Short mmCIF file of C-alpha atoms in Angstrom, two decimals:
data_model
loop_
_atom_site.label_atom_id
_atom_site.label_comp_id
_atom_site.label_asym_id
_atom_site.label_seq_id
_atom_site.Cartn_x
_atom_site.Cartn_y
_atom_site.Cartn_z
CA UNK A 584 -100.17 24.82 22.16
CA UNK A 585 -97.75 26.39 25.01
CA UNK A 586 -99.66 28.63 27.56
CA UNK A 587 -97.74 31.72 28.56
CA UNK A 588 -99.25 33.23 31.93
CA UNK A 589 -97.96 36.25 33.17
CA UNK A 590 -96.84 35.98 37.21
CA UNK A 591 -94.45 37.01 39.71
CA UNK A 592 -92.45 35.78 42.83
CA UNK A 593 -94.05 37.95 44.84
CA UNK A 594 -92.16 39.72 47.84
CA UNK A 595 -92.99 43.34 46.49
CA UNK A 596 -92.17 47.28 47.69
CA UNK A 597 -94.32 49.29 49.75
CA UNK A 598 -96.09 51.62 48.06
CA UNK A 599 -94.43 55.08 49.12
CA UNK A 600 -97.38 56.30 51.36
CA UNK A 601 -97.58 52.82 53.43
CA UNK A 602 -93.76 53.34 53.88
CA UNK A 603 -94.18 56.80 55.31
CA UNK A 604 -97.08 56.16 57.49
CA UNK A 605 -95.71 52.66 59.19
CA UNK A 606 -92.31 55.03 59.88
CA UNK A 607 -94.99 57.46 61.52
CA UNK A 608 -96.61 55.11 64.01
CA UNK A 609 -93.67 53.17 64.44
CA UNK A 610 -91.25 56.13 64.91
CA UNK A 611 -88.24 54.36 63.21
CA UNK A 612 -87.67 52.61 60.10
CA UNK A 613 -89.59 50.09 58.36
CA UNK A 614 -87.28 47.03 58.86
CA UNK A 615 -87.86 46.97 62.52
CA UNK A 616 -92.12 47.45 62.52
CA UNK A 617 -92.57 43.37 62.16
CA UNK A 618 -92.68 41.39 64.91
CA UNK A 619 -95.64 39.55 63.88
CA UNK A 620 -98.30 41.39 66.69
CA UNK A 621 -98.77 44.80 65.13
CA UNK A 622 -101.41 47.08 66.02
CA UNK A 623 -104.71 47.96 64.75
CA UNK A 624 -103.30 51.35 63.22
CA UNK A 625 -100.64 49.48 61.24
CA UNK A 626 -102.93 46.12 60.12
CA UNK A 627 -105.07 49.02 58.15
CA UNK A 628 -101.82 50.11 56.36
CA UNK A 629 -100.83 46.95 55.22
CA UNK A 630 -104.60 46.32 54.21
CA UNK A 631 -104.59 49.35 52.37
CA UNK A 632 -101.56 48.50 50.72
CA UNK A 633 -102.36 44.76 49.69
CA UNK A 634 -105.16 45.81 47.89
CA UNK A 635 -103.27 48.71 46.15
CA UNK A 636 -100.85 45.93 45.10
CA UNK A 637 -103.55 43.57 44.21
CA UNK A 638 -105.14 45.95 42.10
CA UNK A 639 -101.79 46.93 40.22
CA UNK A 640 -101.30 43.38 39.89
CA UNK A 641 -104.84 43.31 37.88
CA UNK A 642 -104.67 46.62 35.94
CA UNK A 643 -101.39 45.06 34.44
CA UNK A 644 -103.24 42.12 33.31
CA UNK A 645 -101.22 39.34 35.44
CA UNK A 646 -102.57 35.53 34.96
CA UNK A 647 -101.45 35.30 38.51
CA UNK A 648 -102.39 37.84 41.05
CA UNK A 649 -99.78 37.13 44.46
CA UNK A 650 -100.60 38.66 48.23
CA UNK A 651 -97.83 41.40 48.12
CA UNK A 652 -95.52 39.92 51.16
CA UNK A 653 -95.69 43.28 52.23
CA UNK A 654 -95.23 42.64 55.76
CA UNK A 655 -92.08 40.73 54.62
CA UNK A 656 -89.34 42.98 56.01
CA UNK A 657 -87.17 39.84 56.78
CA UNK A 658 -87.55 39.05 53.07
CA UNK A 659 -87.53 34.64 52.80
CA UNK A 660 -87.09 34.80 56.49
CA UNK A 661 -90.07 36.50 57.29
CA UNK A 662 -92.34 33.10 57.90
CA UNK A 663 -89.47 32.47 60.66
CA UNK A 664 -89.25 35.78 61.61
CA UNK A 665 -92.69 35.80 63.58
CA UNK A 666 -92.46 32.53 65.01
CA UNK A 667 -93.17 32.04 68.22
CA UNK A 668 -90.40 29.79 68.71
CA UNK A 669 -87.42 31.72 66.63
CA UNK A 670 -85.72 34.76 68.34
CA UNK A 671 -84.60 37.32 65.81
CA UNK A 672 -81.16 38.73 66.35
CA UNK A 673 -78.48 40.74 64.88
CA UNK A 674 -78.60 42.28 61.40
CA UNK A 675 -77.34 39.86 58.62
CA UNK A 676 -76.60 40.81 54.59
CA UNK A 677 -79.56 39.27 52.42
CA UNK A 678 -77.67 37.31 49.75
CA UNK A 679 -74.98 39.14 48.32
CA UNK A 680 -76.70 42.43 48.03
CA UNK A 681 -77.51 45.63 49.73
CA UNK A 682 -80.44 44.55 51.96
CA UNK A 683 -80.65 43.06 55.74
CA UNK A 684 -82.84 41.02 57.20
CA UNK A 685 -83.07 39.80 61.21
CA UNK A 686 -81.26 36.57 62.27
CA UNK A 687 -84.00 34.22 62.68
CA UNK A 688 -82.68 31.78 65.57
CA UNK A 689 -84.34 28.90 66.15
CA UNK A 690 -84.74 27.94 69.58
CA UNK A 691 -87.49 25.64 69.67
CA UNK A 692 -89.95 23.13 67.73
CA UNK A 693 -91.46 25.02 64.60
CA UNK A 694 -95.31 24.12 65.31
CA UNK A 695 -97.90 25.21 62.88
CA UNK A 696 -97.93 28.98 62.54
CA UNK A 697 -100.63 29.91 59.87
CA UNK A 698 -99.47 33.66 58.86
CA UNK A 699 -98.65 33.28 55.39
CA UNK A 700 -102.37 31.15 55.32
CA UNK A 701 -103.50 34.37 56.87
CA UNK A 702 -102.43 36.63 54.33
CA UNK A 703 -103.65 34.46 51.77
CA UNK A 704 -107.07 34.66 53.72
CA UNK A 705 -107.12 38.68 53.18
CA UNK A 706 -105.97 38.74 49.64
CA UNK A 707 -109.02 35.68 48.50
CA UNK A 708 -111.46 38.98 49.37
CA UNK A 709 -110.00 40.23 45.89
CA UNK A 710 -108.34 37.31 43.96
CA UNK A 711 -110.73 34.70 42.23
CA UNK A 712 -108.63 31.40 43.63
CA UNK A 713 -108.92 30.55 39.82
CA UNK A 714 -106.42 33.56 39.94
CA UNK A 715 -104.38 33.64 43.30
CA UNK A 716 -100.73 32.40 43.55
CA UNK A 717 -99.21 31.67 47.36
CA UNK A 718 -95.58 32.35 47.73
CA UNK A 719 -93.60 30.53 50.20
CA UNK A 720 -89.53 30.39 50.77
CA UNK A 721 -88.04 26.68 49.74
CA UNK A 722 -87.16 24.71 53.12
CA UNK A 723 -83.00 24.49 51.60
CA UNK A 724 -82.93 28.34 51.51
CA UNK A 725 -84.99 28.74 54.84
CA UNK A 726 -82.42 26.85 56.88
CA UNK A 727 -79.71 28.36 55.07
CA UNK A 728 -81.01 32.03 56.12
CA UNK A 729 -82.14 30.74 59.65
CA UNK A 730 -79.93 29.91 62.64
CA UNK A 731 -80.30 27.09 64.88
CA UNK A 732 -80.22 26.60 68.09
CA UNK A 733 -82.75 23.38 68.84
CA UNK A 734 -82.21 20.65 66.17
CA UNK A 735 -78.73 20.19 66.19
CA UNK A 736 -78.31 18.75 63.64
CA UNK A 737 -78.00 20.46 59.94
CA UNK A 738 -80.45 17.03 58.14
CA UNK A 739 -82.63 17.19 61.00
CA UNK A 740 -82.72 21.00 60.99
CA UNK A 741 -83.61 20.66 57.16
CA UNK A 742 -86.66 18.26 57.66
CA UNK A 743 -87.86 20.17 60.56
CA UNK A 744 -88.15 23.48 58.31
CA UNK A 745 -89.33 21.45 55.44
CA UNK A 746 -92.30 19.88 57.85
CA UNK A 747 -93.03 22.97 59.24
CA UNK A 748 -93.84 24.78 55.81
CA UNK A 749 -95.45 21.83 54.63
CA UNK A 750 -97.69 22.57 57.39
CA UNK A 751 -98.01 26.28 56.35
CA UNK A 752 -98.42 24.86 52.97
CA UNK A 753 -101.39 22.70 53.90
CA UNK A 754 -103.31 25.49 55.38
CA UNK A 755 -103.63 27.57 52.60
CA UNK A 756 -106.84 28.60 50.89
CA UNK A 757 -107.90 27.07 47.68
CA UNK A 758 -105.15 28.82 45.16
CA UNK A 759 -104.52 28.05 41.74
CA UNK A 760 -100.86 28.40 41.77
CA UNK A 761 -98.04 27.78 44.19
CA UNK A 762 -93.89 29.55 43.91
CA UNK A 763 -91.33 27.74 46.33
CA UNK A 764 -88.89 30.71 46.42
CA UNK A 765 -85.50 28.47 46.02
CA UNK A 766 -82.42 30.77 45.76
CA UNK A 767 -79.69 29.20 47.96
CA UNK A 768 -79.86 26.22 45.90
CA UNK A 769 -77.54 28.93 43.08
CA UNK A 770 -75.87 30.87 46.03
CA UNK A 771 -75.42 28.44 48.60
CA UNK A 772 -75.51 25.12 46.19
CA UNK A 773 -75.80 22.13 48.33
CA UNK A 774 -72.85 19.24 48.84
CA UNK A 775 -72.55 16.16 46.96
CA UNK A 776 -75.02 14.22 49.36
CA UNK A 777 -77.00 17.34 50.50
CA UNK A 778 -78.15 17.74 47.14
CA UNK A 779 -80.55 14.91 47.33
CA UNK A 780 -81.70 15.56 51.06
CA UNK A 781 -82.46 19.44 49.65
CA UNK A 782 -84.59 17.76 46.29
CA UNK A 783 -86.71 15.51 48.97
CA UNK A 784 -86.84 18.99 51.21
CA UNK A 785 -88.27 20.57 48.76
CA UNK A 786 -90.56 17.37 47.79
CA UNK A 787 -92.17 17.54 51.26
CA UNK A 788 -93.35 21.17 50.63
CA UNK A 789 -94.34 21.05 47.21
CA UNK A 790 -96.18 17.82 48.09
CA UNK A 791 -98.17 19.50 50.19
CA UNK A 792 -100.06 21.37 48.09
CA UNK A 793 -103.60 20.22 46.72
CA UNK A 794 -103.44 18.07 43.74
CA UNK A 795 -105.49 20.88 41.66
CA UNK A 796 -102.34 23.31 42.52
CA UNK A 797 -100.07 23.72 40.21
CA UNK A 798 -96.72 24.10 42.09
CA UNK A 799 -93.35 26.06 40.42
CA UNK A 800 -89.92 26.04 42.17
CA UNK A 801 -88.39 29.09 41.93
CA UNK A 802 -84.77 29.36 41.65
CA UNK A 803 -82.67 32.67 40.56
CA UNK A 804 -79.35 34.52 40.92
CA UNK A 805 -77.74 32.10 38.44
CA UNK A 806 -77.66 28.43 37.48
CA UNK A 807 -77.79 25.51 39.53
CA UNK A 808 -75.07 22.90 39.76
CA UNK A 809 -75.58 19.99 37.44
CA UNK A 810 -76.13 17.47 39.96
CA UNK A 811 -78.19 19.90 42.40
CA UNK A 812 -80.57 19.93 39.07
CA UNK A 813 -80.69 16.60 38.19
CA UNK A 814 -81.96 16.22 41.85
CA UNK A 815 -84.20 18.72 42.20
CA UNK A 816 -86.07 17.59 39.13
CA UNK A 817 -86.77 14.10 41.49
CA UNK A 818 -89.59 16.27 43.53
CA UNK A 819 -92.49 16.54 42.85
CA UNK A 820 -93.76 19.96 41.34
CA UNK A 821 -94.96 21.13 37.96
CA UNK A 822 -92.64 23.88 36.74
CA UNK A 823 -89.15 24.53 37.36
CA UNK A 824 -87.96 28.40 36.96
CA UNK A 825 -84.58 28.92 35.69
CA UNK A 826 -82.88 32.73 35.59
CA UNK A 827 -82.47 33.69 31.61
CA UNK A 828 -81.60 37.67 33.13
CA UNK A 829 -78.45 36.29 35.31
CA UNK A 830 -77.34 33.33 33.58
CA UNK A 831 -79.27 32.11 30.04
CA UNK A 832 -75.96 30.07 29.07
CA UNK A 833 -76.19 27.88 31.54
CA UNK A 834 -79.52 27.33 32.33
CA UNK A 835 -80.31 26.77 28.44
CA UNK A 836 -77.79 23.63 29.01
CA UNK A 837 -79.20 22.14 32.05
CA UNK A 838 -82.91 22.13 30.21
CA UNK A 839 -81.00 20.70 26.93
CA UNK A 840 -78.72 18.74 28.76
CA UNK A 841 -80.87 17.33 31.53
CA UNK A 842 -84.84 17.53 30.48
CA UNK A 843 -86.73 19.45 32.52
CA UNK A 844 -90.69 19.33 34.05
CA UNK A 845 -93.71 19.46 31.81
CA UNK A 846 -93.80 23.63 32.34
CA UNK A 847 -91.37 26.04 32.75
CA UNK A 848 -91.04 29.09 34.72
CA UNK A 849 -88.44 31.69 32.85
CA UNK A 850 -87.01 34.60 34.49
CA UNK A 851 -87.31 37.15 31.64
CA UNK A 852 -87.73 40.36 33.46
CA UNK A 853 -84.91 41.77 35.79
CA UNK A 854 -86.58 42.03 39.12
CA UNK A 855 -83.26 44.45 40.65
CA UNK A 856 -82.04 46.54 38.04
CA UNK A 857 -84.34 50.10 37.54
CA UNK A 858 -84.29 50.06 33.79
CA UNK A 859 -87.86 48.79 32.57
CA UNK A 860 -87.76 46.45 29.73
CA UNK A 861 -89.90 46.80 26.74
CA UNK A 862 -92.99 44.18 26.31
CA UNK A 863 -91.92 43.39 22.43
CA UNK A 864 -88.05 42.96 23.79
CA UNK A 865 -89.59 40.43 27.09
CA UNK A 866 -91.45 38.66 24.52
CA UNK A 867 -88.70 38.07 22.30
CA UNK A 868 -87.05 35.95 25.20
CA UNK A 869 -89.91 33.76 25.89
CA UNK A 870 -89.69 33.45 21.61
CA UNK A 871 -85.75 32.98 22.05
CA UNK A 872 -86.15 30.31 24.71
CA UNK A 873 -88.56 27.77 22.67
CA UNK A 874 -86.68 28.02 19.67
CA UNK A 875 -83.32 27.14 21.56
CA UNK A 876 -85.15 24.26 23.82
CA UNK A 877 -86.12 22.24 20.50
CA UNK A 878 -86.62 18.94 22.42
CA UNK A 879 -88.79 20.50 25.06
CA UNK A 880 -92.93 21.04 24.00
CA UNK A 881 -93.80 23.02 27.26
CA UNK A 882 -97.70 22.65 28.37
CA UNK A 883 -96.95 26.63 30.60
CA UNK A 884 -94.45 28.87 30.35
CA UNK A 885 -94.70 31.54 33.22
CA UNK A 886 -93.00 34.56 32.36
CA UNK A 887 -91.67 36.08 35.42
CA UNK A 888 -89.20 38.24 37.30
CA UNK A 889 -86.05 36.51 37.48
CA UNK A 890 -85.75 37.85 41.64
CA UNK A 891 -88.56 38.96 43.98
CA UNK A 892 -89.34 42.54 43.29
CA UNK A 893 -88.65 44.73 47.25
CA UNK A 894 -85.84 45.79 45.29
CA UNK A 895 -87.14 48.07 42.88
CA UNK A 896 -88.46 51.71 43.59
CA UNK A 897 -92.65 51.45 43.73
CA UNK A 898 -93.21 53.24 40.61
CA UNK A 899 -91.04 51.45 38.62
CA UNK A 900 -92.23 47.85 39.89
CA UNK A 901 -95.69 49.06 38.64
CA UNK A 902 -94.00 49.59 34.75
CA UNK A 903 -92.34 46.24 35.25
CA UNK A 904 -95.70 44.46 35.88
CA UNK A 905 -97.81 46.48 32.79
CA UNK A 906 -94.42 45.25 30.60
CA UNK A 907 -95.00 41.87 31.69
CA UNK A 908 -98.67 41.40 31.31
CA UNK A 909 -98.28 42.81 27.99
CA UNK A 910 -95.02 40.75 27.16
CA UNK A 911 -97.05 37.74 28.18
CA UNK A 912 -100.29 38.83 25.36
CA UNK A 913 -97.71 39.49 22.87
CA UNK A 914 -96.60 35.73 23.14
CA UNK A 915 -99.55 34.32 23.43
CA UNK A 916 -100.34 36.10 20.31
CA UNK A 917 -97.32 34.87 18.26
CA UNK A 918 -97.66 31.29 19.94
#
């Protein structure tokens, strides 16, 4: 029988206190208070805040509790973003959307950083690891976000991110679940060529992770190419997510068309738009899904946000997650 578990890529809003008090000890707005050395006053905000997320997370009934990302004001960039060896620059448009994020410029070798290991450090005080889920950025839509100035190379560049997160990756507490946050492969689809030098990118990350992990690659925003699919499937990961709020048409063919992994990650809940779904209506889709995928006998289905959630105002990412954890009983229920 199909296990549905209840997650989420992560990369959530600040509760509304946390984003008035940083603005108070920092004195401007939030999207500059990162640098990746913040003070003693501002660590016990973001404390504060993780476990008010972690505990919203829980109340909602989530299979899969994540850290928050809270400190994440560079978005995917962020694990760039306070590297010792990246400068951050001007002010660049996140995706095709309304939010900004630092130029992360790459200026010398990515060594082994250990933040996002960090993180997952705090958040194991209130996750069983039988519960926690890491969230990373994929290496293809790292480099595409990043800028650099070492390598010199766009393949060399690629491997170099794809190492260092591997790195990252290898750090990591015991955790029972692992999303590669893969978006560029929709917006920025890789070159005939590229395509299979992004699949064995994201191969060297995934790879990473223990062999108890079980590892989902997160794509969104749309559908990927054919070929870019077929690829990507080559790596070695568990669950592939595919984006049934932007684009079901397509995405339903590549699984028909193509095959798919074991598991399945579906983007069922809209992670941008304000308007909170109802449970019975999210678990529908997860019911519409595997009775339009009749060749595919899925061991998981995650039921997710199609995007990460920053987006959304605090309040209403809090419905969203009690919809989901709900959604996710309901089709356990029926399954």
């Amino acid at each position: 029988m199909t296990e549905h578990v209840a997650t989420t890529p992560g990369v959530y809003p600040l509760p509304d206190w946390a984003k008035g008090d940083l603005a108070d000890l920092k004195g401007h707005q939030k999207h500059d208070l990162v640098d990746g050395d913040e003070g003693e006053a501002v660590t016990e905000v973001y404390e504060q805040a993780r476990e008010e997320v972690i505990d919203s997370q829980q109340s909602a009934g989530l299979d899969r509790v994540v850290e928050g990302q809270l400190r994440w004001d560079d978005m995917l960039a962020h694990p760039l973003a306070v590297h010792d060896s990246v400068e951050t620059r001007g002010i660049v448009r996140y995706y095709d959307n309304n939010n900004f994020y630092r130029d992360p410029v790459v200026t010398d070798d990515l060594t082994f950083d250990g933040d996002i290991a960090g993180e997952l450090d705090a958040a194991s005080e209130f996750v069983d690891a039988d519960e926690l889920q890491a969230v990373v950025p994929g290496p293809y839509s790292l480099a595409d976000l990043a800028t650099d100035e070492h390598y010199g190379d766009d393949d060399e560049f690629l491997d170099a991110i794809a190492d260092f997160l591997a790195g990252e990756v290898e750090a990591f507490p015991e955790v029972e679940t692992l999303f590669v946050l893969e978006p560029s492969l929709v917006e920025n689809s890789p070159d005939d060529g590229e395509d299979e030098r992004a699949s064995e990118a994201v191969d060297a990350v995934t790879s990473a992770a223990p062999a108890d992990t079980d590892v989902v690659v997160h794509t969104y925003w749309g559908a990927l190419d054919e070929k870019v699919h077929a690829h990507l499937l080559d790596a070695d990961f568990d669950a592939l997510s595919y984006d049934f709020v932007s684009n079901h048409e397509d995405n339903l063919y590549n699984i028909n068309e193509y095959g798919t992994k074991d598991s399945i990650a579906a983007g069922v809940v809209d992670g941008q738009n304000t308007l909170v779904e109802d449970a019975e209506a999210i678990s529908d889709r997860a019911d519409w899904l595997q009775e339009n995928t009749p060749a595919s006998d899925f061991e998981t289905i995650y039921l997710t946000p199609n995007t990460e959630l920053f987006y959304l105002p605090y309040s209403t990412f809090e419905e969203k997650l009690a919809a989901l954890g709900e959604a996710t009983d309901l089709a356990e229920v029926k399954a």
